[in-house]
PDB file of C-alpha atoms in Angstrom:
ATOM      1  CA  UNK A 291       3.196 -21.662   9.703  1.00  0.00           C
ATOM      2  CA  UNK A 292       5.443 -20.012   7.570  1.00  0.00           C
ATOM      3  CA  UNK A 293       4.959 -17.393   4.573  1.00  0.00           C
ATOM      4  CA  UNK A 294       7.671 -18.290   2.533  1.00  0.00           C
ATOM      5  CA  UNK A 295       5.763 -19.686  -0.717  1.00  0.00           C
ATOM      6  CA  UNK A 296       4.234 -15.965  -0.341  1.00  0.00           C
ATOM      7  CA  UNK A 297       7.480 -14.520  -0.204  1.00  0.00           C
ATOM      8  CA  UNK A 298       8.308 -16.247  -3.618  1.00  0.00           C
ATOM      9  CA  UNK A 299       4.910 -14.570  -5.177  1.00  0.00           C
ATOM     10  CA  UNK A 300       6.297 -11.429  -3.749  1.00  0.00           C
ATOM     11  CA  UNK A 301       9.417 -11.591  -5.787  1.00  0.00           C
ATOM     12  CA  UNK A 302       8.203 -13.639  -8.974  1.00  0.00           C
ATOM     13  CA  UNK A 303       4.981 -12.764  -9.665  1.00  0.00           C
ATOM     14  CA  UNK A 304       5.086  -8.992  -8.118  1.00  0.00           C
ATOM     15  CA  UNK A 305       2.151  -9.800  -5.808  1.00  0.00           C
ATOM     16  CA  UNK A 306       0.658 -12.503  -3.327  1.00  0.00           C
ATOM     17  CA  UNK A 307      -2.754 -12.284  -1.065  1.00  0.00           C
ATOM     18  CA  UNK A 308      -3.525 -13.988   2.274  1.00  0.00           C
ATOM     19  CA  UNK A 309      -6.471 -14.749   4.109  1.00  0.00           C
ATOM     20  CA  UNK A 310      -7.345 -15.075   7.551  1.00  0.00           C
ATOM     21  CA  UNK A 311      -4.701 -12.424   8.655  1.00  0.00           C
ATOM     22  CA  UNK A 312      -6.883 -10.878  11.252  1.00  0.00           C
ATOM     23  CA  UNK A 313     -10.771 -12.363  12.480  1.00  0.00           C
ATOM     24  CA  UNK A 314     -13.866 -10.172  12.567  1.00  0.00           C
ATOM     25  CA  UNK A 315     -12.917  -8.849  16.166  1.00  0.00           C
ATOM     26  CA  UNK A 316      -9.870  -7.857  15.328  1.00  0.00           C
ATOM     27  CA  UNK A 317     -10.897  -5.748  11.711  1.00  0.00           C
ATOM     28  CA  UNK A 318     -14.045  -4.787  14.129  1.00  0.00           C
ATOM     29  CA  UNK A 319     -11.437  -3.440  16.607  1.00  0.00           C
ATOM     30  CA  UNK A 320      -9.529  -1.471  14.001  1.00  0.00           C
ATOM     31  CA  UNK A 321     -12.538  -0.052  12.754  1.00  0.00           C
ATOM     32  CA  UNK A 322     -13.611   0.954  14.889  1.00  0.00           C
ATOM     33  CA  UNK A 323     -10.751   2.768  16.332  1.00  0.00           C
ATOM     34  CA  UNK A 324     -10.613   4.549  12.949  1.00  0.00           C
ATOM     35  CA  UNK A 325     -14.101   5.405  13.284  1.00  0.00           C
ATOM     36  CA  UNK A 326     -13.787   7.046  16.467  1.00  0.00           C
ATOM     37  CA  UNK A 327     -10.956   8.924  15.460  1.00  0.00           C
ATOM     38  CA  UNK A 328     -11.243  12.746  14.407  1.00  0.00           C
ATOM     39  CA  UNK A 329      -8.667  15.795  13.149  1.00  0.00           C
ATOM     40  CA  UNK A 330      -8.874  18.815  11.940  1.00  0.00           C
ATOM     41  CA  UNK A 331      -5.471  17.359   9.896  1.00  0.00           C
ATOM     42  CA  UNK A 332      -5.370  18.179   6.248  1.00  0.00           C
ATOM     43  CA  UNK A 333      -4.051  14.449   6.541  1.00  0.00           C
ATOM     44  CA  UNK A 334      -7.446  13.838   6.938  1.00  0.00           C
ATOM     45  CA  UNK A 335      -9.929  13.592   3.232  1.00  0.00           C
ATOM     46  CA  UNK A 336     -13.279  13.959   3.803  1.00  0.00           C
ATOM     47  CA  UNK A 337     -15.804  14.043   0.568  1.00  0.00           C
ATOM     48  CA  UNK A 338     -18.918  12.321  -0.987  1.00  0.00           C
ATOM     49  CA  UNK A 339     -16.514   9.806  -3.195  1.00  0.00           C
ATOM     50  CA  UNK A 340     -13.731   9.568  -0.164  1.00  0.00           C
ATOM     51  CA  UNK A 341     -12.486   9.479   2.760  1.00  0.00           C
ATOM     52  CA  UNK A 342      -8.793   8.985   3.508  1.00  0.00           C
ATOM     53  CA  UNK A 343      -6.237   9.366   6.292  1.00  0.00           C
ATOM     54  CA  UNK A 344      -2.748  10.144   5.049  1.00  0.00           C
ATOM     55  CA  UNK A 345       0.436   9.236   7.713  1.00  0.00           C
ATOM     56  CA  UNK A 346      -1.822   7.326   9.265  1.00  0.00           C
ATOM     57  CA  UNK A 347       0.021   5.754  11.615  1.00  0.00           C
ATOM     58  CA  UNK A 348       1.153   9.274  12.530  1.00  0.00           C
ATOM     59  CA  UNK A 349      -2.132  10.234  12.960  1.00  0.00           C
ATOM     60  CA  UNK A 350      -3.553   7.544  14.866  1.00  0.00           C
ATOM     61  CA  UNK A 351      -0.468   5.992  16.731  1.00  0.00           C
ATOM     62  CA  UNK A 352      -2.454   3.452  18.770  1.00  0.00           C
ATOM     63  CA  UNK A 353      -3.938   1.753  15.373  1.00  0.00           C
ATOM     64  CA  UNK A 354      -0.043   0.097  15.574  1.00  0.00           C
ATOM     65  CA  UNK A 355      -1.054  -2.457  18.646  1.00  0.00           C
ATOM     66  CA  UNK A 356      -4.299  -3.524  16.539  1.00  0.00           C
ATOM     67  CA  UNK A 357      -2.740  -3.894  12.940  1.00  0.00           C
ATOM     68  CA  UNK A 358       0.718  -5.681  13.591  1.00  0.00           C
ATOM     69  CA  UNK A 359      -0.752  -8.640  14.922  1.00  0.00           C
ATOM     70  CA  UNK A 360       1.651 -11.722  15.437  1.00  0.00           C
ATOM     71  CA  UNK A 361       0.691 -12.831  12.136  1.00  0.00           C
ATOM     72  CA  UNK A 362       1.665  -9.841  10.385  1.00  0.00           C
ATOM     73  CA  UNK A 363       4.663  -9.637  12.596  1.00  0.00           C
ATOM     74  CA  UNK A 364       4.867 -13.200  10.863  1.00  0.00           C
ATOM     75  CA  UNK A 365       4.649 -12.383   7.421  1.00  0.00           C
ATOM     76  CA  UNK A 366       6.626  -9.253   7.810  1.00  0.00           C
ATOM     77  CA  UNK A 367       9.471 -11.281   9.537  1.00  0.00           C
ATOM     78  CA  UNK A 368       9.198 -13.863   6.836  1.00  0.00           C
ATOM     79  CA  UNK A 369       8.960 -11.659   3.517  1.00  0.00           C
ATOM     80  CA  UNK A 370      11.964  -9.328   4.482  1.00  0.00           C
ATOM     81  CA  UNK A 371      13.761  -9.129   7.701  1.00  0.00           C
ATOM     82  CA  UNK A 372      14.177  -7.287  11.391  1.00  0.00           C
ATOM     83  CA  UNK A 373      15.280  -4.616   9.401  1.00  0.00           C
ATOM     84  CA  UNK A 374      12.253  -3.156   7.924  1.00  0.00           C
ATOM     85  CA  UNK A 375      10.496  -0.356   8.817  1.00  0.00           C
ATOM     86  CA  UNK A 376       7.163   1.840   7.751  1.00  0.00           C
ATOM     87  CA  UNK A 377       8.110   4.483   5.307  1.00  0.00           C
ATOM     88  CA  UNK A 378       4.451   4.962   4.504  1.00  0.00           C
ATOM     89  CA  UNK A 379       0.804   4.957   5.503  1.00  0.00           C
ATOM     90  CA  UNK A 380      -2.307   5.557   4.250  1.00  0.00           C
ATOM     91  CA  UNK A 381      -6.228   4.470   5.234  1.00  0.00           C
ATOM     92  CA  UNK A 382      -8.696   4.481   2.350  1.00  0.00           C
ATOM     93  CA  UNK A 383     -12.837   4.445   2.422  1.00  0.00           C
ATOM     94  CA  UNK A 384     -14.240   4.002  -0.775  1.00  0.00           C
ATOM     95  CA  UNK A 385     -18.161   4.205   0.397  1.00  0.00           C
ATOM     96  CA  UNK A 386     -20.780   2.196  -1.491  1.00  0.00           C
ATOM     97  CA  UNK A 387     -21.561   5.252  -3.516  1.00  0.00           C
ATOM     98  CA  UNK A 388     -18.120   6.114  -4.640  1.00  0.00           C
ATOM     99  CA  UNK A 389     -17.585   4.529  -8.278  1.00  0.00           C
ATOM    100  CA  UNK A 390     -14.109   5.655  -9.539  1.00  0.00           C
ATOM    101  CA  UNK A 391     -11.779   3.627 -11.273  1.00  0.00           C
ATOM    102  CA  UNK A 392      -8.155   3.715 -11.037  1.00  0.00           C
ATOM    103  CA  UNK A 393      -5.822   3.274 -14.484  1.00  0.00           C
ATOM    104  CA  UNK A 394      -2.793   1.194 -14.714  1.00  0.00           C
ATOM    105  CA  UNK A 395       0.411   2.819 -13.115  1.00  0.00           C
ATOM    106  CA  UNK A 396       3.523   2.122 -10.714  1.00  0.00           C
ATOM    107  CA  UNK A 397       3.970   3.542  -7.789  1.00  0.00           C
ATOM    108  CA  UNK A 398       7.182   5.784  -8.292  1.00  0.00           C
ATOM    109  CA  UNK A 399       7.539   8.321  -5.489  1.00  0.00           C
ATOM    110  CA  UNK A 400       8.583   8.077  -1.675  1.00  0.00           C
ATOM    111  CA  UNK A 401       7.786   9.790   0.972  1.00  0.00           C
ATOM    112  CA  UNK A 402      11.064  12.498   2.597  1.00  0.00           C
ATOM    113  CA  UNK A 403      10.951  15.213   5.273  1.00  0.00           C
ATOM    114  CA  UNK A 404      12.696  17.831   2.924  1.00  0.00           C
ATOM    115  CA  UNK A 405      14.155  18.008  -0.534  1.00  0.00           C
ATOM    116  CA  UNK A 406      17.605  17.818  -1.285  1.00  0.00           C
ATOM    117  CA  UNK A 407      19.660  17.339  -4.282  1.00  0.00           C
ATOM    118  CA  UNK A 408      20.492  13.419  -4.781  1.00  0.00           C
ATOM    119  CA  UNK A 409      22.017  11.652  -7.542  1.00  0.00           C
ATOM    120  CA  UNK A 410      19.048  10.032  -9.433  1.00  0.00           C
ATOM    121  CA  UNK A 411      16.393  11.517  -7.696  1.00  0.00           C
ATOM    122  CA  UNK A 412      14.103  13.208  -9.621  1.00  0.00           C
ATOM    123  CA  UNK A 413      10.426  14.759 -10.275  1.00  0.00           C
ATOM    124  CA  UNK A 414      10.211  16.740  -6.715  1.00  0.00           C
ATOM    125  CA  UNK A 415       7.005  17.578  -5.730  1.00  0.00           C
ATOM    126  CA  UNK A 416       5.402  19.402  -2.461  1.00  0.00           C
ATOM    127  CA  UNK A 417       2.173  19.390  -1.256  1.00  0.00           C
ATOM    128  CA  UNK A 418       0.610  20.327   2.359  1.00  0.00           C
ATOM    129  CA  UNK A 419       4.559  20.993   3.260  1.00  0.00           C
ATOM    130  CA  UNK A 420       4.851  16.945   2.350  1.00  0.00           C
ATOM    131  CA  UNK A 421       7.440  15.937   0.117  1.00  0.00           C
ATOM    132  CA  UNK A 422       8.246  13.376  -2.736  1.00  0.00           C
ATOM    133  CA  UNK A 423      10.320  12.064  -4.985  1.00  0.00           C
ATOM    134  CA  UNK A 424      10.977   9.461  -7.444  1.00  0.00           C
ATOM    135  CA  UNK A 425      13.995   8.011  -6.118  1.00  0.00           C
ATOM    136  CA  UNK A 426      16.426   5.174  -7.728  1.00  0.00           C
ATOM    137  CA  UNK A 427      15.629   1.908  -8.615  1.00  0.00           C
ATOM    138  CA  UNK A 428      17.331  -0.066  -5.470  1.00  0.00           C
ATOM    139  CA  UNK A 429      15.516   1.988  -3.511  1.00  0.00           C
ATOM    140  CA  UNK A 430      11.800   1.412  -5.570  1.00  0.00           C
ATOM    141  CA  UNK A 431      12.939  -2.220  -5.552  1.00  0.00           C
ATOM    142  CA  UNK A 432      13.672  -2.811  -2.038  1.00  0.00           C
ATOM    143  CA  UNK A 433       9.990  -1.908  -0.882  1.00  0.00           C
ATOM    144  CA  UNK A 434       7.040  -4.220  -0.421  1.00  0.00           C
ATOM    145  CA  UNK A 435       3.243  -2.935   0.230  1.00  0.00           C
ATOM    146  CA  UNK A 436       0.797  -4.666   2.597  1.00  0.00           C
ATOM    147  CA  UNK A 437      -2.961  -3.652   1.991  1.00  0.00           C
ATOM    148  CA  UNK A 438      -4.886  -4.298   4.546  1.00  0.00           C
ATOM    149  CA  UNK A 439      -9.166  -5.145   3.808  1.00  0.00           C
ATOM    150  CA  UNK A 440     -11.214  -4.529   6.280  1.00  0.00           C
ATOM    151  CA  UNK A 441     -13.911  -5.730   3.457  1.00  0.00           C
ATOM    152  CA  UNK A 442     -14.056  -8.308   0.754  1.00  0.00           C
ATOM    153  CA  UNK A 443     -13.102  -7.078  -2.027  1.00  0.00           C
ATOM    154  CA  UNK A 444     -13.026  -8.525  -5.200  1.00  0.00           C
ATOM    155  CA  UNK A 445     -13.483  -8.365  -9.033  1.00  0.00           C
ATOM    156  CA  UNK A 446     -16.886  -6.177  -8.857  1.00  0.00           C
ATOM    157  CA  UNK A 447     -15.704  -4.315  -6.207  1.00  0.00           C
ATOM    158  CA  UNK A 448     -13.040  -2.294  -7.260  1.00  0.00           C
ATOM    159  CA  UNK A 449     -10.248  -5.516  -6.474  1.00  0.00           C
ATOM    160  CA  UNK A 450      -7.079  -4.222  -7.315  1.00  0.00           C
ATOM    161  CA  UNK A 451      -6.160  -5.772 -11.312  1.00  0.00           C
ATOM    162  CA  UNK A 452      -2.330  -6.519 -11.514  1.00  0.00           C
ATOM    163  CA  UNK A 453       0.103  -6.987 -14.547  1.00  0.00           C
ATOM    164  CA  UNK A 454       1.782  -9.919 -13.399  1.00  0.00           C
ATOM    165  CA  UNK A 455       5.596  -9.920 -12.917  1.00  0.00           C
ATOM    166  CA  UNK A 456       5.923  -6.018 -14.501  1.00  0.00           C
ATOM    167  CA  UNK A 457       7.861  -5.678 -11.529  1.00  0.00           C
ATOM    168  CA  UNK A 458      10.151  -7.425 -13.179  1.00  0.00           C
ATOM    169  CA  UNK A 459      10.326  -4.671 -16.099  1.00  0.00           C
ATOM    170  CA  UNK A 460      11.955  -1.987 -14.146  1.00  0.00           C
ATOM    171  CA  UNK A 461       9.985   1.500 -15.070  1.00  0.00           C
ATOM    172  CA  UNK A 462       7.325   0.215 -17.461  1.00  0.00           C
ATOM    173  CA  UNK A 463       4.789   2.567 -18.982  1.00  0.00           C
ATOM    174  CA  UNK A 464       1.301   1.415 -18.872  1.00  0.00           C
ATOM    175  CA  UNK A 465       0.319   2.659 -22.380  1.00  0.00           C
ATOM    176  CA  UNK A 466       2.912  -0.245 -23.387  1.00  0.00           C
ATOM    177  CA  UNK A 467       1.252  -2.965 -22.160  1.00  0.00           C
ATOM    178  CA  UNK A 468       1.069  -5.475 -24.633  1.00  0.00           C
ATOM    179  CA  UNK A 469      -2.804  -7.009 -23.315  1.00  0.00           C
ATOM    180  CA  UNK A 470      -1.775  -9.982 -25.915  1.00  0.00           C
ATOM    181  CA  UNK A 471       1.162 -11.512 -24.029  1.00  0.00           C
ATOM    182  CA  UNK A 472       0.931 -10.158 -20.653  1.00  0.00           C
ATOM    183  CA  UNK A 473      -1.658 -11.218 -18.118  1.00  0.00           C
ATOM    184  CA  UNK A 474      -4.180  -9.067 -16.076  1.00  0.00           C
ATOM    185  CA  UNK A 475      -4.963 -10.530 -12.611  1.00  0.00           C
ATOM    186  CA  UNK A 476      -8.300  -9.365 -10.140  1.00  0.00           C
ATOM    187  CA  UNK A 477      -6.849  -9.943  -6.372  1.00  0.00           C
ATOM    188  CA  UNK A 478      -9.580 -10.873  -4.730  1.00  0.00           C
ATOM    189  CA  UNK A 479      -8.980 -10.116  -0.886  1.00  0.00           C
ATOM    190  CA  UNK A 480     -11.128 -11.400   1.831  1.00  0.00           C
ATOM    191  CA  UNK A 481     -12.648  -9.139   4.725  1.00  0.00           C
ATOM    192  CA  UNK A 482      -9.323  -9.978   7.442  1.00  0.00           C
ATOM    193  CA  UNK A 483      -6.965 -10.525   4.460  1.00  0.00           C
ATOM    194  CA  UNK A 484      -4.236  -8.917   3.051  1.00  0.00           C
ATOM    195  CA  UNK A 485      -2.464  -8.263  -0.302  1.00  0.00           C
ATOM    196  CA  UNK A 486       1.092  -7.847  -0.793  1.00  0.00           C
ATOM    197  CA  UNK A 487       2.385  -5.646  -3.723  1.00  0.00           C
ATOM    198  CA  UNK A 488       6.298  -4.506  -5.113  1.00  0.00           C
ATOM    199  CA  UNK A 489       5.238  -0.701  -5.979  1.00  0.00           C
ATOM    200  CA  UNK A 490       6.642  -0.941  -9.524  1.00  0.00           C
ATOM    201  CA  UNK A 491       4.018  -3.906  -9.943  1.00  0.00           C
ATOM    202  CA  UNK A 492       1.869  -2.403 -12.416  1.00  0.00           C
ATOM    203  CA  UNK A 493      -1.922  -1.722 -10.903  1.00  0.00           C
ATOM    204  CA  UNK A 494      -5.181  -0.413 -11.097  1.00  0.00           C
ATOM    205  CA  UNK A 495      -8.979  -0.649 -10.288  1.00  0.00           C
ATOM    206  CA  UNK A 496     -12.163  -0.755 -11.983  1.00  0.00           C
ATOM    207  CA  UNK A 497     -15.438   0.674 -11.041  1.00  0.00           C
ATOM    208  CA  UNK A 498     -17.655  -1.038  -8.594  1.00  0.00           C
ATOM    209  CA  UNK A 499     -20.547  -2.905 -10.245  1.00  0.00           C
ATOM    210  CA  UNK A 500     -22.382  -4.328  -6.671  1.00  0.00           C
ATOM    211  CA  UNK A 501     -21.830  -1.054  -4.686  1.00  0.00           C
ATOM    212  CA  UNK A 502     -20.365  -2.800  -1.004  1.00  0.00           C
ATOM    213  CA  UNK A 503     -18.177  -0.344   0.825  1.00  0.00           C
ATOM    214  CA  UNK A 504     -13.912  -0.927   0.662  1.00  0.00           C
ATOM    215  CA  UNK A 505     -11.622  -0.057   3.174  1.00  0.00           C
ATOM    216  CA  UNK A 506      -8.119  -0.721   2.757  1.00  0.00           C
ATOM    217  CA  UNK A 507      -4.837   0.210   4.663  1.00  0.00           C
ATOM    218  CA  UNK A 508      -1.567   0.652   3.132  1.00  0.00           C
ATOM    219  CA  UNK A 509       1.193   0.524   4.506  1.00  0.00           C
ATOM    220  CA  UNK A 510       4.709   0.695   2.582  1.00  0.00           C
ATOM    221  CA  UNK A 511       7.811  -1.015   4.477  1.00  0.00           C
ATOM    222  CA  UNK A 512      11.748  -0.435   3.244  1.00  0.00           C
ATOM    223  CA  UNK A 513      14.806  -1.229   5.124  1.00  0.00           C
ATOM    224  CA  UNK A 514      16.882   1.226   3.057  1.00  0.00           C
ATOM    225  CA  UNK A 515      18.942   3.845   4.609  1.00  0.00           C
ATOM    226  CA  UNK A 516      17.921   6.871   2.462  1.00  0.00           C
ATOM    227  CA  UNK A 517      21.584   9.162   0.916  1.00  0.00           C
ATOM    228  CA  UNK A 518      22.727  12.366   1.424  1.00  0.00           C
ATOM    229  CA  UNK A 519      20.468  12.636   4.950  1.00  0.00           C
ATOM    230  CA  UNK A 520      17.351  12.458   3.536  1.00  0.00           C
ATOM    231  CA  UNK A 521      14.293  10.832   5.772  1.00  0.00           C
ATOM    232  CA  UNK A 522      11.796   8.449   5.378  1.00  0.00           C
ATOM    233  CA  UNK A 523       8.714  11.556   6.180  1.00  0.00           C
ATOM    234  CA  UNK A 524       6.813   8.663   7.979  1.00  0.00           C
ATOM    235  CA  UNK A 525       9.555   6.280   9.627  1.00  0.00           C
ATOM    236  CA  UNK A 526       8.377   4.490  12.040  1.00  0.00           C
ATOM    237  CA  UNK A 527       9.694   1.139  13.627  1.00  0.00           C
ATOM    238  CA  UNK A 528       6.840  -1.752  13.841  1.00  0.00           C
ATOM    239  CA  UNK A 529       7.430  -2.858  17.114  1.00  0.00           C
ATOM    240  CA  UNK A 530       7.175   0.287  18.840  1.00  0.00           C
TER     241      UNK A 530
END
């Protein structure tokens, strides 16, 4: 089985899901490795509304066995090449209480070990000795996002809503979306499914109306060198 019509979703429409990427051992598996896992980290975001693990692979290094399965080896292999690579990682518990929404945006920055002057790279920022930057375009356009649901998910569950093809747009700000002409999609993601996403796909979430629980990993892959000896912050091969 091959995931090429995916891979044309990917690059047309800015976004694809698929189902049935890992069975209820396997997300049980991951789980509960997560679960069991502890740090005094500040990766680690612990409050009533949220609890998230940034660098996660980083941080738990033997989740890697578990998630890259050989059907996401699959998909991987199929929507880019041998050549990509993790530049980023994050694990996300949105508990059955928690009822935040997210607003429309792109996701503009990367992830390096240090900053460093670059030719169009711009809007440094540093927090917790972490470092990003919005970096050029072929860069922003050359990574794809797999999420990851260890839960359905879905359109009164906080389901990620798309702009389809604003990918397409380059930087597009979201207070010029046009609702009129362009159209709003709910991904709806089944528990063992994932969701792939171009970053300058324009996204958000709504509040949760039937209170289940949503855990999602994200994990950003490029296959770009980055210039001037800059880093990915989080590179780190998939098959090792």
């Amino acid at each position: 089985m091959g995931f090429f019509k995916n891979k044309n979703e990917l690059e047309t429409l800015g976004f694809s899901v698929i189902n049935d990427i890992y069975s209820n051992e396997e997300v049980e598996q991951i789980t509960s490795l997560i679960e069991h896992s502890c740090s005094e980290s500040d990766n680690f975001l612990k409050s009533e509304d949220l609890y998230a693990i940034r660098q996660f692979v980083k941080e738990i290094p033997e989740i890697k066995n578990l998630i890259f399965n050989q059907k996401l080896k699959k998909v991987i292999s199929d929507i880019g090449d041998d050549n990509f690579f993790i530049i980023k990682s994050i694990y996300f518990d949105k508990p059955e209480t928690s009822n935040w929404f997210v607003s429309y945006h792109q996701d503009l920055t990367i992830s390096v070990d240090r900053k460093e002057a670059v030719e169009d790279f711009r809007g440094w920022t540093t927090k917790n000795n972490q470092f990003a930057v919005q970096p050029s375009l072929d860069i922003l356009e050359n990574i794809f996002t797999v999420r990851i649901h260890l839960d359905e998910t879905n359109k009164e569950n906080g389901a990620l809503k798309v702009i389809d093809k604003s990918h397409l747009k380059k930087i597009y700000r979201p207070e010029n979306i046009n609702f009129e002409t362009e159209k709003e999609t709910f991904c709806d993601v089944q528990k063992g499914g994932i969701m792939l996403m171009k970053p300058l796909l324009l996204h958000g979430s709504n509040r949760t109306k039937n209170k289940k629980r949503r855990r999602v990993i994200h994990i950003e892959f490029s296959s770009k060198v980055l210039p001037n000896n800059l880093n990915w912050s989080e590179y780190s091969p998939i098959n090792n």
